């Protein structure tokens, strides 16, 4: 499973990328707002720092407007992936952009049939939001299981990009189900590394090593 980082914070992305934890990046208008930066500049910096796809979201709600914005965004760098909402207009834009060879991430997916429509429109990625689904009393991971099954049934190449990830168990479940990608906030990505027994074990090894009085090299 690939890891994308879900942030518009360039410093965080650079740090995580240096640890080999970043196969791509997803942004959205809220994350750009949180970064407090100009969107086009931020997307350009991220796309230069990361080789994989960098999702940049349109904000027009009609297909023609989305396509105009997509032209601006995809001109930034070849690895910019256009994010469109899962609406009829978004799917129209998706069909056009995908037909032109541009990668499209269809976002705000909350049902398996919506994901089926995104795949039929030629999306490179579909983003089901597991955390927000859980928040309203549904099982976000059941959605991922259903989408996986439907895509396998028909051989769709659209990648399932698990979004709205809130904790490491979301990542574990996504991997067990066979999702293609999880987009993970930086803090959760760091949490994946940690285990108290790793810390305790390392402390004990270092304490015993100090008692040997030896050095390596
Ligand atoms: C990413 O593509 C999504 O926009 C993001 O994961 C949404 O996460 P949130 O529900 O924590 O805002």
Short mmCIF file of C-alpha atoms and ligand atoms in Angstrom, two decimals:
data_model
loop_
_atom_site.label_atom_id
_atom_site.label_comp_id
_atom_site.label_asym_id
_atom_site.label_seq_id
_atom_site.Cartn_x
_atom_site.Cartn_y
_atom_site.Cartn_z
CA UNK A 1 0.00 0.00 0.00
CA UNK A 2 1.25 3.46 -0.88
CA UNK A 3 1.37 6.30 1.64
CA UNK A 4 0.35 9.79 0.66
CA UNK A 5 0.63 12.58 3.19
CA UNK A 6 -2.50 14.65 3.72
CA UNK A 7 -1.23 18.19 4.26
CA UNK A 8 -0.25 21.44 2.54
CA UNK A 9 2.61 22.00 4.99
CA UNK A 10 5.74 21.91 2.84
CA UNK A 11 8.19 21.54 5.76
CA UNK A 12 6.28 18.51 7.11
CA UNK A 13 6.25 16.93 3.66
CA UNK A 14 10.00 17.44 3.19
CA UNK A 15 10.74 15.89 6.60
CA UNK A 16 8.54 12.84 6.00
CA UNK A 17 9.83 12.43 2.44
CA UNK A 18 13.41 12.27 3.77
CA UNK A 19 12.30 9.25 5.85
CA UNK A 20 10.90 7.61 2.71
CA UNK A 21 7.34 7.85 3.97
CA UNK A 22 5.80 9.84 1.12
CA UNK A 23 4.63 8.33 -2.18
CA UNK A 24 2.40 11.33 -2.94
CA UNK A 25 0.51 14.21 -1.36
CA UNK A 26 -3.12 15.23 -1.06
CA UNK A 27 -4.28 18.77 -0.38
CA UNK A 28 -7.74 20.30 -0.13
CA UNK A 29 -9.04 23.87 0.33
CA UNK A 30 -9.17 23.46 4.13
CA UNK A 31 -5.55 22.28 4.26
CA UNK A 32 -4.47 25.22 2.07
CA UNK A 33 -6.32 27.55 4.44
CA UNK A 34 -4.57 25.92 7.41
CA UNK A 35 -1.17 26.38 5.71
CA UNK A 36 -1.92 30.11 5.30
CA UNK A 37 -0.15 30.19 1.95
CA UNK A 38 -0.95 30.91 -1.68
CA UNK A 39 -2.29 27.67 -3.17
CA UNK A 40 -0.45 27.82 -6.49
CA UNK A 41 2.88 28.47 -4.77
CA UNK A 42 2.34 25.68 -2.26
CA UNK A 43 1.36 23.16 -4.93
CA UNK A 44 4.43 24.11 -6.98
CA UNK A 45 6.73 23.62 -3.99
CA UNK A 46 5.18 20.29 -3.06
CA UNK A 47 5.24 19.01 -6.64
CA UNK A 48 8.95 19.86 -6.85
CA UNK A 49 9.72 18.10 -3.55
CA UNK A 50 7.80 14.86 -4.20
CA UNK A 51 8.01 12.66 -7.28
CA UNK A 52 4.56 11.08 -6.86
CA UNK A 53 1.11 12.53 -7.49
CA UNK A 54 0.17 15.77 -5.74
CA UNK A 55 -3.60 16.30 -5.56
CA UNK A 56 -4.76 19.90 -5.99
CA UNK A 57 -8.48 20.50 -5.65
CA UNK A 58 -10.66 22.65 -7.89
CA UNK A 59 -13.22 24.91 -6.24
CA UNK A 60 -15.56 25.66 -9.17
CA UNK A 61 -18.80 23.70 -8.97
CA UNK A 62 -19.56 23.54 -12.71
CA UNK A 63 -17.60 21.32 -15.09
CA UNK A 64 -16.42 24.14 -17.36
CA UNK A 65 -15.17 26.12 -14.35
CA UNK A 66 -13.43 23.01 -12.98
CA UNK A 67 -11.74 22.47 -16.34
CA UNK A 68 -10.52 26.09 -16.42
CA UNK A 69 -9.06 25.71 -12.93
CA UNK A 70 -7.59 22.31 -13.83
CA UNK A 71 -5.73 23.95 -16.73
CA UNK A 72 -4.04 26.31 -14.28
CA UNK A 73 -3.25 23.58 -11.78
CA UNK A 74 -1.94 20.95 -14.20
CA UNK A 75 0.34 23.54 -15.81
CA UNK A 76 2.23 23.77 -12.49
CA UNK A 77 3.98 20.40 -12.84
CA UNK A 78 3.43 17.04 -14.57
CA UNK A 79 2.80 15.25 -11.25
CA UNK A 80 -0.15 17.47 -10.28
CA UNK A 81 -3.32 15.37 -10.02
CA UNK A 82 -6.62 17.24 -10.30
CA UNK A 83 -9.05 16.68 -7.44
CA UNK A 84 -12.73 17.07 -8.29
CA UNK A 85 -15.78 16.51 -6.08
CA UNK A 86 -18.00 13.47 -6.54
CA UNK A 87 -20.84 15.36 -8.23
CA UNK A 88 -22.31 15.06 -11.72
CA UNK A 89 -20.28 18.12 -12.77
CA UNK A 90 -17.17 16.67 -11.15
CA UNK A 91 -17.59 13.42 -13.08
CA UNK A 92 -17.99 15.35 -16.35
CA UNK A 93 -14.73 17.15 -15.65
CA UNK A 94 -13.13 13.84 -14.61
CA UNK A 95 -14.10 12.19 -17.89
CA UNK A 96 -12.62 15.05 -19.94
CA UNK A 97 -9.40 15.35 -17.95
CA UNK A 98 -8.80 11.60 -17.80
CA UNK A 99 -9.38 11.42 -21.57
CA UNK A 100 -6.61 14.00 -21.96
CA UNK A 101 -4.23 11.88 -19.90
CA UNK A 102 -4.44 13.96 -16.71
CA UNK A 103 -4.69 12.06 -13.43
CA UNK A 104 -7.90 12.80 -11.53
CA UNK A 105 -8.70 12.16 -7.88
CA UNK A 106 -12.46 12.09 -7.27
CA UNK A 107 -12.99 13.21 -3.70
CA UNK A 108 -15.76 13.36 -1.09
CA UNK A 109 -16.81 9.76 -1.78
CA UNK A 110 -19.20 8.36 0.84
CA UNK A 111 -20.77 5.37 -0.89
CA UNK A 112 -19.60 2.38 -2.90
CA UNK A 113 -21.89 3.21 -5.81
CA UNK A 114 -20.41 6.72 -5.93
CA UNK A 115 -17.00 5.01 -6.18
CA UNK A 116 -18.34 2.86 -9.04
CA UNK A 117 -19.37 6.03 -10.89
CA UNK A 118 -15.93 7.59 -10.33
CA UNK A 119 -14.24 4.50 -11.79
CA UNK A 120 -16.58 4.55 -14.78
CA UNK A 121 -15.63 8.21 -15.35
CA UNK A 122 -11.97 7.15 -15.63
CA UNK A 123 -10.70 8.45 -12.28
CA UNK A 124 -7.12 7.54 -11.40
CA UNK A 125 -8.04 7.73 -7.70
CA UNK A 126 -11.23 7.71 -5.67
CA UNK A 127 -11.11 9.16 -2.15
CA UNK A 128 -13.58 7.56 0.29
CA UNK A 129 -13.55 9.51 3.59
CA UNK A 130 -13.43 6.90 6.34
CA UNK A 131 -13.09 9.21 9.37
CA UNK A 132 -16.00 11.44 8.42
CA UNK A 133 -18.05 8.31 7.68
CA UNK A 134 -17.29 6.94 11.15
CA UNK A 135 -18.19 10.34 12.66
CA UNK A 136 -21.80 10.05 11.53
CA UNK A 137 -22.24 6.50 12.80
CA UNK A 138 -21.34 4.46 9.70
CA UNK A 139 -18.48 2.01 9.30
CA UNK A 140 -15.92 3.75 7.09
CA UNK A 141 -13.96 0.55 6.56
CA UNK A 142 -17.06 -1.32 5.36
CA UNK A 143 -17.12 1.25 2.58
CA UNK A 144 -13.51 0.43 1.63
CA UNK A 145 -14.29 -3.31 1.63
CA UNK A 146 -17.28 -2.78 -0.67
CA UNK A 147 -15.34 -0.58 -3.09
CA UNK A 148 -12.46 -3.09 -3.19
CA UNK A 149 -14.90 -5.87 -4.04
CA UNK A 150 -16.66 -3.87 -6.76
CA UNK A 151 -13.40 -2.74 -8.38
CA UNK A 152 -12.09 -6.32 -8.29
CA UNK A 153 -15.35 -7.64 -9.77
CA UNK A 154 -14.99 -5.47 -12.85
CA UNK A 155 -11.23 -5.02 -13.07
CA UNK A 156 -11.30 -1.23 -12.61
CA UNK A 157 -7.83 0.31 -12.42
CA UNK A 158 -8.99 3.26 -10.29
CA UNK A 159 -6.94 3.29 -7.11
CA UNK A 160 -8.73 3.34 -3.77
CA UNK A 161 -7.19 6.24 -1.84
CA UNK A 162 -8.38 5.94 1.75
CA UNK A 163 -8.89 9.50 3.03
CA UNK A 164 -9.96 11.19 6.26
CA UNK A 165 -7.64 8.86 8.16
CA UNK A 166 -7.67 9.62 11.88
CA UNK A 167 -5.54 6.95 13.55
CA UNK A 168 -3.18 4.01 12.89
CA UNK A 169 -5.99 1.41 12.98
CA UNK A 170 -7.51 3.05 9.91
CA UNK A 171 -4.18 2.47 8.15
CA UNK A 172 -3.97 -1.13 9.37
CA UNK A 173 -7.50 -1.92 8.20
CA UNK A 174 -6.94 -0.23 4.85
CA UNK A 175 -3.86 -2.40 4.27
CA UNK A 176 -5.66 -5.59 5.34
CA UNK A 177 -8.49 -4.85 2.92
CA UNK A 178 -6.03 -4.17 0.10
CA UNK A 179 -6.67 -0.47 -0.48
CA UNK A 180 -4.14 0.95 -2.94
CA UNK A 181 -3.23 4.12 -1.02
CA UNK A 182 -3.88 5.73 2.35
CA UNK A 183 -3.50 9.49 2.65
CA UNK A 184 -2.41 10.11 6.19
CA UNK A 185 -2.01 13.31 8.23
CA UNK A 186 1.63 13.88 9.30
CA UNK A 187 0.92 13.25 12.99
CA UNK A 188 -0.70 9.88 12.24
CA UNK A 189 2.12 8.95 9.86
CA UNK A 190 4.58 9.53 12.72
CA UNK A 191 2.35 7.54 15.10
CA UNK A 192 2.70 4.54 12.76
CA UNK A 193 6.38 4.38 13.61
CA UNK A 194 5.97 4.36 17.34
CA UNK A 195 5.57 1.48 19.75
CA UNK A 196 6.29 1.67 23.51
CA UNK A 197 8.04 -1.72 23.40
CA UNK A 198 10.39 -0.43 20.68
CA UNK A 199 11.32 2.53 22.90
CA UNK A 200 11.69 0.35 26.00
CA UNK A 201 13.72 -2.28 24.14
CA UNK A 202 16.07 0.32 22.69
CA UNK A 203 16.60 1.91 26.11
CA UNK A 204 17.49 -1.50 27.62
CA UNK A 205 19.91 -2.36 24.79
CA UNK A 206 21.66 0.99 25.10
CA UNK A 207 21.91 0.68 28.89
CA UNK A 208 23.48 -2.80 28.61
CA UNK A 209 25.77 -1.64 25.84
CA UNK A 210 27.05 1.22 28.00
CA UNK A 211 27.92 -1.34 30.70
CA UNK A 212 30.16 -3.23 28.26
CA UNK A 213 32.33 -0.12 27.89
CA UNK A 214 32.73 -0.91 24.18
CA UNK A 215 32.41 1.25 21.04
CA UNK A 216 31.81 0.15 17.48
CA UNK A 217 34.43 1.21 14.99
C1 LIG B 1 -7.89 14.07 1.44
O1 LIG B 1 -7.84 13.91 0.26
C2 LIG B 1 -9.09 14.54 2.17
O2 LIG B 1 -9.47 15.79 1.70
C3 LIG B 1 -8.82 14.51 3.64
O3 LIG B 1 -8.27 13.25 3.96
C4 LIG B 1 -10.03 14.82 4.49
O4 LIG B 1 -9.70 14.60 5.83
P1 LIG B 1 -10.56 15.18 7.06
O5 LIG B 1 -11.87 14.46 7.10
O6 LIG B 1 -9.72 14.90 8.26
O7 LIG B 1 -10.74 16.66 6.78
#
